[in-house]
mmCIF file of C-alpha atoms in Angstrom:
data_model
loop_
_atom_site.group_PDB
_atom_site.id
_atom_site.type_symbol
_atom_site.label_atom_id
_atom_site.label_comp_id
_atom_site.label_asym_id
_atom_site.label_seq_id
_atom_site.Cartn_x
_atom_site.Cartn_y
_atom_site.Cartn_z
ATOM 1 C CA MET A 287 -0.600 21.302 -5.635
ATOM 2 C CA GLN A 288 -4.257 21.452 -5.199
ATOM 3 C CA PHE A 289 -6.354 18.199 -4.763
ATOM 4 C CA GLU A 290 -10.219 18.980 -4.691
ATOM 5 C CA MET A 291 -10.411 17.534 -7.777
ATOM 6 C CA LEU A 292 -9.993 14.004 -6.306
ATOM 7 C CA ARG A 293 -13.118 14.377 -4.264
ATOM 8 C CA ALA A 294 -14.832 14.758 -7.299
ATOM 9 C CA TYR A 295 -13.490 12.469 -9.696
ATOM 10 C CA ALA A 296 -15.500 10.529 -11.645
ATOM 11 C CA PRO A 297 -14.140 7.260 -13.289
ATOM 12 C CA SER A 298 -14.613 6.599 -17.178
ATOM 13 C CA ALA A 299 -15.740 3.656 -18.917
ATOM 14 C CA LEU A 300 -12.243 2.573 -19.561
ATOM 15 C CA VAL A 301 -11.506 2.526 -15.735
ATOM 16 C CA LEU A 302 -14.731 1.350 -14.756
ATOM 17 C CA ALA A 303 -13.466 -1.764 -17.042
ATOM 18 C CA ALA A 304 -10.373 -1.862 -15.613
ATOM 19 C CA VAL A 305 -11.708 -2.102 -12.225
ATOM 20 C CA ALA A 306 -14.319 -5.231 -13.245
ATOM 21 C CA ASP A 307 -10.963 -7.074 -14.807
ATOM 22 C CA ALA A 308 -9.403 -6.343 -11.306
ATOM 23 C CA ARG A 309 -12.074 -7.441 -9.521
ATOM 24 C CA ASP A 310 -12.640 -10.730 -11.333
ATOM 25 C CA SER A 311 -8.828 -11.544 -10.830
ATOM 26 C CA ILE A 312 -9.355 -11.093 -6.932
ATOM 27 C CA ASP A 313 -12.624 -13.393 -7.139
ATOM 28 C CA GLU A 314 -10.623 -15.863 -8.387
ATOM 29 C CA LEU A 315 -7.762 -16.023 -6.201
ATOM 30 C CA LEU A 316 -10.571 -15.714 -3.074
ATOM 31 C CA ARG A 317 -12.500 -19.047 -4.069
ATOM 32 C CA MET A 318 -8.752 -20.924 -3.716
ATOM 33 C CA PRO A 319 -9.169 -23.596 -0.990
ATOM 34 C CA GLU A 320 -5.833 -22.391 0.765
ATOM 35 C CA VAL A 321 -6.678 -18.705 1.057
ATOM 36 C CA PHE A 322 -10.155 -19.029 2.570
ATOM 37 C CA ARG A 323 -10.448 -22.482 4.077
ATOM 38 C CA PRO A 324 -9.030 -23.019 7.694
ATOM 39 C CA GLY A 325 -6.014 -25.550 7.838
ATOM 40 C CA ALA A 326 -2.296 -26.249 7.227
ATOM 41 C CA ALA A 327 -2.447 -24.607 3.642
ATOM 42 C CA ARG A 328 -3.850 -21.557 4.532
ATOM 43 C CA GLU A 329 -1.147 -21.768 7.965
ATOM 44 C CA ALA A 330 1.763 -21.917 5.440
ATOM 45 C CA PHE A 331 -0.023 -19.141 3.053
ATOM 46 C CA GLU A 332 -0.035 -16.520 5.646
ATOM 47 C CA PRO A 333 3.323 -16.270 6.922
ATOM 48 C CA LEU A 334 4.664 -16.655 3.389
ATOM 49 C CA LEU A 335 2.410 -13.569 2.012
ATOM 50 C CA PHE A 336 3.605 -11.723 4.937
ATOM 51 C CA GLN A 337 7.007 -12.010 4.211
ATOM 52 C CA SER A 338 6.730 -11.363 0.468
ATOM 53 C CA GLU A 339 4.805 -8.178 1.246
ATOM 54 C CA MET A 340 7.098 -6.681 3.972
ATOM 55 C CA HIS A 341 9.993 -7.486 1.733
ATOM 56 C CA SER A 342 8.764 -5.711 -1.106
ATOM 57 C CA ASN A 343 7.728 -2.753 1.056
ATOM 58 C CA ALA A 344 11.074 -2.640 2.525
ATOM 59 C CA PHE A 345 12.562 -2.606 -1.239
ATOM 60 C CA LEU A 346 10.376 0.319 -2.282
ATOM 61 C CA GLU A 347 11.770 2.215 0.942
ATOM 62 C CA GLY A 348 15.592 1.608 -0.370
ATOM 63 C CA VAL A 349 16.287 -1.035 1.881
ATOM 64 C CA GLU A 350 17.393 -4.096 -0.195
ATOM 65 C CA VAL A 351 18.015 -7.292 1.401
ATOM 66 C CA PRO A 352 17.746 -10.656 0.133
ATOM 67 C CA ILE A 353 14.529 -12.053 1.471
ATOM 68 C CA ALA A 354 15.804 -15.079 2.463
ATOM 69 C CA ALA A 355 18.162 -13.272 4.691
ATOM 70 C CA MET A 356 15.349 -10.875 5.867
ATOM 71 C CA LEU A 357 14.283 -12.655 9.103
ATOM 72 C CA ASP A 358 17.976 -12.883 10.382
ATOM 73 C CA GLU A 359 18.511 -9.332 9.894
ATOM 74 C CA MET A 360 15.610 -8.107 11.704
ATOM 75 C CA LYS A 361 16.657 -9.832 14.849
ATOM 76 C CA ALA A 362 19.938 -7.589 14.512
ATOM 77 C CA ASP A 363 20.605 -4.972 16.698
ATOM 78 C CA SER A 364 21.412 -2.516 13.611
ATOM 79 C CA PRO A 365 20.531 0.260 11.681
ATOM 80 C CA LEU A 366 19.109 -2.231 9.121
ATOM 81 C CA GLY A 367 17.296 -4.659 11.754
ATOM 82 C CA VAL A 368 15.592 -1.746 12.964
ATOM 83 C CA ARG A 369 14.527 -0.393 9.814
ATOM 84 C CA LEU A 370 13.211 -3.794 8.669
ATOM 85 C CA ARG A 371 11.276 -3.823 11.911
ATOM 86 C CA SER A 372 9.529 -0.664 11.529
ATOM 87 C CA ILE A 373 8.675 -1.743 8.298
ATOM 88 C CA ALA A 374 7.085 -5.035 9.526
ATOM 89 C CA ALA A 375 5.281 -3.053 12.241
ATOM 90 C CA VAL A 376 3.400 -0.838 9.704
ATOM 91 C CA GLN A 377 2.676 -4.035 7.442
ATOM 92 C CA ALA A 378 1.349 -6.248 10.695
ATOM 93 C CA ARG A 379 -1.439 -3.454 11.116
ATOM 94 C CA ILE A 380 -2.772 -2.739 7.620
ATOM 95 C CA ALA A 381 -5.510 -5.359 8.120
ATOM 96 C CA ALA A 382 -6.083 -4.761 12.115
ATOM 97 C CA ASP A 383 -6.419 -0.970 11.468
ATOM 98 C CA ALA A 384 -8.471 -0.976 8.222
ATOM 99 C CA LYS A 385 -11.945 -0.568 9.891
ATOM 100 C CA THR A 386 -10.887 2.408 11.803
ATOM 101 C CA PHE A 387 -8.854 3.805 8.993
ATOM 102 C CA LEU A 388 -12.241 4.364 7.272
ATOM 103 C CA GLN A 389 -13.350 6.207 10.228
ATOM 104 C CA THR A 390 -10.595 8.519 11.216
ATOM 105 C CA PRO A 391 -7.862 8.244 8.653
ATOM 106 C CA PRO A 392 -5.563 10.788 9.904
ATOM 107 C CA ARG A 393 -5.049 9.581 13.543
ATOM 108 C CA ILE A 394 -4.386 5.760 11.972
ATOM 109 C CA LEU A 395 -2.046 7.710 9.573
ATOM 110 C CA ALA A 396 -0.050 9.250 12.586
ATOM 111 C CA ALA A 397 0.097 6.115 14.542
ATOM 112 C CA TRP A 398 1.374 4.165 11.283
ATOM 113 C CA GLN A 399 3.825 7.038 10.738
ATOM 114 C CA VAL A 400 5.212 6.854 14.791
ATOM 115 C CA ALA A 401 6.006 2.864 13.735
ATOM 116 C CA ALA A 402 7.849 3.491 10.309
ATOM 117 C CA SER A 403 9.790 5.774 11.504
ATOM 118 C CA ALA A 404 10.955 4.047 15.021
ATOM 119 C CA GLY A 405 14.501 4.048 15.728
ATOM 120 C CA LEU A 406 15.303 6.953 12.748
ATOM 121 C CA PRO A 407 17.766 9.167 14.251
ATOM 122 C CA ASP A 408 16.831 12.240 12.722
ATOM 123 C CA ALA A 409 12.873 11.920 12.767
ATOM 124 C CA ASP A 410 12.496 12.179 16.541
ATOM 125 C CA ASP A 411 11.079 15.631 16.199
ATOM 126 C CA SER A 412 8.778 14.850 13.883
ATOM 127 C CA ARG A 413 7.270 11.606 14.646
ATOM 128 C CA GLY A 414 3.420 11.133 14.226
ATOM 129 C CA ARG A 415 2.836 14.609 13.392
ATOM 130 C CA PRO A 416 2.253 16.174 9.928
ATOM 131 C CA ARG A 417 5.263 17.843 8.369
ATOM 132 C CA VAL A 418 5.932 22.002 8.317
ATOM 133 C CA ALA A 419 7.431 23.898 6.008
ATOM 134 C CA GLY A 420 10.847 23.688 5.959
ATOM 135 C CA GLU A 421 11.449 20.470 7.153
ATOM 136 C CA LEU A 422 13.678 17.847 5.724
ATOM 137 C CA LEU A 423 11.357 15.355 3.611
ATOM 138 C CA VAL A 424 12.542 12.042 2.773
ATOM 139 C CA ASP A 425 11.537 10.637 -0.968
ATOM 140 C CA PRO A 426 13.464 7.159 -1.108
ATOM 141 C CA LEU A 427 11.887 7.157 -4.820
ATOM 142 C CA ASN A 428 13.603 10.158 -5.425
ATOM 143 C CA SER A 429 10.732 10.716 -7.490
ATOM 144 C CA GLY A 430 11.176 14.758 -7.875
ATOM 145 C CA ILE A 431 7.709 15.705 -7.109
ATOM 146 C CA ALA A 432 7.842 18.872 -4.746
ATOM 147 C CA ALA A 433 5.591 18.030 -1.833
ATOM 148 C CA SER A 434 2.158 20.238 -1.470
ATOM 149 C CA ASP A 435 0.837 22.000 1.527
ATOM 150 C CA VAL A 436 -0.295 19.218 4.098
ATOM 151 C CA SER A 437 -3.451 21.160 4.989
ATOM 152 C CA ASP A 438 -4.803 20.838 1.211
ATOM 153 C CA CYS A 439 -4.221 16.738 1.991
ATOM 154 C CA THR A 440 -6.078 15.992 5.278
ATOM 155 C CA PRO A 441 -9.578 17.301 4.007
ATOM 156 C CA THR A 442 -9.281 15.190 0.975
ATOM 157 C CA LEU A 443 -8.230 12.104 2.768
ATOM 158 C CA ILE A 444 -11.062 12.185 4.844
ATOM 159 C CA ALA A 445 -13.684 13.368 1.951
ATOM 160 C CA LEU A 446 -12.057 9.999 -0.185
ATOM 161 C CA VAL A 447 -12.154 7.754 3.015
ATOM 162 C CA THR A 448 -15.374 8.521 4.880
ATOM 163 C CA GLN A 449 -17.829 9.903 2.546
ATOM 164 C CA ASN A 450 -20.313 7.769 1.706
ATOM 165 C CA ALA A 451 -20.466 7.417 -2.221
ATOM 166 C CA VAL A 452 -21.276 3.804 -3.129
ATOM 167 C CA GLU A 453 -21.329 4.452 -6.711
ATOM 168 C CA ILE A 454 -17.353 5.047 -6.378
ATOM 169 C CA PRO A 455 -15.774 1.504 -6.368
ATOM 170 C CA PRO A 456 -13.406 0.723 -3.248
ATOM 171 C CA ILE A 457 -10.741 0.204 -5.682
ATOM 172 C CA VAL A 458 -10.771 3.602 -7.158
ATOM 173 C CA ARG A 459 -11.294 5.044 -4.028
ATOM 174 C CA ALA A 460 -8.145 2.798 -2.952
ATOM 175 C CA ALA A 461 -6.323 4.168 -5.915
ATOM 176 C CA CYS A 462 -7.428 8.322 -5.122
ATOM 177 C CA VAL A 463 -6.069 7.524 -1.504
ATOM 178 C CA TYR A 464 -2.839 5.811 -2.529
ATOM 179 C CA LEU A 465 -2.032 8.792 -5.464
ATOM 180 C CA LEU A 466 -3.080 11.660 -2.621
ATOM 181 C CA LEU A 467 -0.648 10.523 -0.110
ATOM 182 C CA SER A 468 2.031 9.832 -2.550
ATOM 183 C CA LEU A 469 1.746 13.240 -4.062
ATOM 184 C CA ALA A 470 1.184 15.265 -0.692
ATOM 185 C CA MET A 471 4.165 13.028 1.194
ATOM 186 C CA PRO A 472 2.537 14.724 4.911
ATOM 187 C CA PHE A 473 4.989 13.571 6.774
ATOM 188 C CA THR A 474 8.809 13.969 6.659
ATOM 189 C CA HIS A 475 9.668 10.024 6.792
ATOM 190 C CA GLY A 476 7.535 6.730 5.947
ATOM 191 C CA ASN A 477 5.165 8.337 3.427
ATOM 192 C CA GLY A 478 5.560 5.728 0.863
ATOM 193 C CA VAL A 479 4.966 3.278 3.246
ATOM 194 C CA LEU A 480 1.776 5.141 4.591
ATOM 195 C CA ALA A 481 0.290 5.466 0.993
ATOM 196 C CA ARG A 482 0.707 1.745 0.075
ATOM 197 C CA SER A 483 -0.477 0.909 3.403
ATOM 198 C CA ALA A 484 -3.525 3.022 3.458
ATOM 199 C CA ALA A 485 -4.669 2.119 -0.357
ATOM 200 C CA HIS A 486 -4.576 -1.704 1.046
ATOM 201 C CA ALA A 487 -6.353 -0.585 4.072
ATOM 202 C CA VAL A 488 -9.548 0.846 1.780
ATOM 203 C CA LEU A 489 -9.430 -2.349 -0.277
ATOM 204 C CA ILE A 490 -9.789 -4.517 2.974
ATOM 205 C CA GLY A 491 -12.252 -2.237 5.201
ATOM 206 C CA GLN A 492 -14.429 -1.847 2.284
ATOM 207 C CA GLY A 493 -14.729 -5.438 1.774
ATOM 208 C CA THR A 494 -12.756 -6.114 -1.795
ATOM 209 C CA ASP A 495 -9.719 -8.105 -0.249
ATOM 210 C CA PRO A 496 -11.588 -8.346 3.625
ATOM 211 C CA ASP A 497 -8.771 -11.337 4.619
ATOM 212 C CA HIS A 498 -5.595 -9.284 3.251
ATOM 213 C CA ARG A 499 -4.855 -11.848 0.537
ATOM 214 C CA LEU A 500 -3.579 -9.650 -2.239
ATOM 215 C CA ALA A 501 0.153 -9.771 -2.330
ATOM 216 C CA LEU A 502 0.056 -5.810 -3.279
ATOM 217 C CA MET A 503 3.547 -4.822 -2.178
ATOM 218 C CA THR A 504 5.048 -7.540 -4.122
ATOM 219 C CA ALA A 505 3.563 -6.504 -7.307
ATOM 220 C CA MET A 506 4.691 -2.950 -6.676
ATOM 221 C CA THR A 507 8.429 -4.493 -6.843
ATOM 222 C CA ALA A 508 7.623 -6.766 -9.364
ATOM 223 C CA ALA A 509 6.587 -3.822 -11.713
ATOM 224 C CA GLY A 510 9.650 -2.150 -10.926
ATOM 225 C CA ARG A 511 10.731 1.117 -9.334
ATOM 226 C CA PRO A 512 11.079 3.201 -12.640
ATOM 227 C CA ARG A 513 7.542 2.090 -13.975
ATOM 228 C CA TYR A 514 6.165 3.174 -10.293
ATOM 229 C CA VAL A 515 7.862 6.625 -10.490
ATOM 230 C CA GLN A 516 6.896 7.270 -13.667
ATOM 231 C CA SER A 517 3.264 6.459 -13.184
ATOM 232 C CA LEU A 518 3.469 8.830 -10.434
ATOM 233 C CA ARG A 519 4.938 11.828 -12.354
ATOM 234 C CA ALA A 520 2.256 11.466 -14.795
ATOM 235 C CA ALA A 521 -0.178 11.278 -12.444
ATOM 236 C CA SER A 522 0.646 14.469 -10.387
ATOM 237 C CA ALA A 523 -0.931 16.445 -13.194
ATOM 238 C CA LEU A 524 -4.120 15.542 -11.773
ATOM 239 C CA THR A 525 -6.142 16.008 -14.876
ATOM 240 C CA ASP A 526 -8.680 13.531 -15.337
ATOM 241 C CA GLU A 527 -6.698 12.089 -17.859
ATOM 242 C CA ALA A 528 -3.836 11.740 -15.546
ATOM 243 C CA VAL A 529 -5.824 10.469 -12.964
ATOM 244 C CA ASP A 530 -7.722 7.882 -15.297
ATOM 245 C CA ASN A 531 -4.336 6.436 -16.003
ATOM 246 C CA TRP A 532 -3.118 6.089 -12.486
ATOM 247 C CA VAL A 533 -6.365 4.043 -11.884
ATOM 248 C CA VAL A 534 -5.819 1.893 -14.646
ATOM 249 C CA TRP A 535 -2.323 1.317 -13.571
ATOM 250 C CA PHE A 536 -3.568 0.536 -9.862
ATOM 251 C CA CYS A 537 -5.961 -1.849 -11.311
ATOM 252 C CA GLN A 538 -3.194 -3.222 -13.226
ATOM 253 C CA LEU A 539 -1.156 -3.976 -10.015
ATOM 254 C CA ILE A 540 -3.776 -5.713 -8.396
ATOM 255 C CA GLU A 541 -4.317 -8.121 -10.948
ATOM 256 C CA GLN A 542 -0.708 -8.403 -10.719
ATOM 257 C CA ALA A 543 -1.125 -8.710 -6.953
ATOM 258 C CA ALA A 544 -3.666 -11.459 -7.168
ATOM 259 C CA LEU A 545 -1.392 -13.571 -9.780
ATOM 260 C CA GLN A 546 1.756 -13.147 -7.140
ATOM 261 C CA SER A 547 -0.777 -14.580 -4.754
ATOM 262 C CA ARG A 548 -1.866 -17.109 -6.472
ATOM 263 C CA THR A 549 1.950 -18.011 -6.993
ATOM 264 C CA ILE A 550 2.737 -18.413 -3.168
ATOM 265 C CA VAL A 551 -0.440 -20.825 -3.030
ATOM 266 C CA GLU A 552 1.429 -22.697 -5.776
ATOM 267 C CA GLN A 553 4.269 -22.778 -3.547
ATOM 268 C CA VAL A 554 2.326 -24.151 -0.569
ATOM 269 C CA ARG A 555 0.865 -27.101 -2.461
ATOM 270 C CA GLU A 556 4.007 -27.996 -3.702
ATOM 271 C CA ALA A 557 5.315 -28.114 -0.235
ATOM 272 C CA LEU A 558 2.359 -30.062 1.485
ATOM 273 C CA SER A 559 2.675 -32.642 -1.043
ATOM 274 C CA ALA A 560 6.184 -33.275 -0.665
ATOM 275 C CA GLN A 561 5.450 -34.103 2.814
ATOM 276 C CA LEU A 562 3.178 -36.805 1.908
#
């Protein structure tokens, strides 16, 4: 699979309209005082958002546990506890690593992969390095997409993330990074976590979601695993139309992510009102 076309991809008018709608939904979210103003509401919002995002990320990795039991399971000395902690470790680093990811994406991906594969007995020899031909590839989504040569992925990733192309909206760039890593699957384990985290890191690092307020993983789960896989398979054609459709889908995810975050804000409002 060749990824050069992603470097030269130019969004269509349809895509740019979807980007504008997604941008509007983010702006509406970021104007909510519970999201930007320091205080009890924001302090309550942030951990609820983190829990929702981590639970959704785990679900997409095939780790299904009720959100109410998740925090207790994380403390357990069990394979499930280890897996949840590894996913949480990556989730916690997205915002902190976003700026560095824009400068040296392969290094940050490797660090995230080490965290994502922690405690997996069959990942010890491959942690932190790109996979090589013949290695077993773990794909929790069962996407059925044949992984490409990793050497095709890295140059495109660097170009997408580091190029100074101001005419490319950050949302489009994030969608292309997400697609690239989802199709290339550059490591033996944790590729889904890495692809989703990288997309959000681009949004954070380029100022679209500067304070990590979007419930992006939650929106992906709400869309459903079958829809996720269907969109990925369709985009794997890597034609202009296929990538356009993928970016539009990603924009729709962002709109849903903003809605999911606003839902969490409403929960916070109700909880604080009940305390009065």
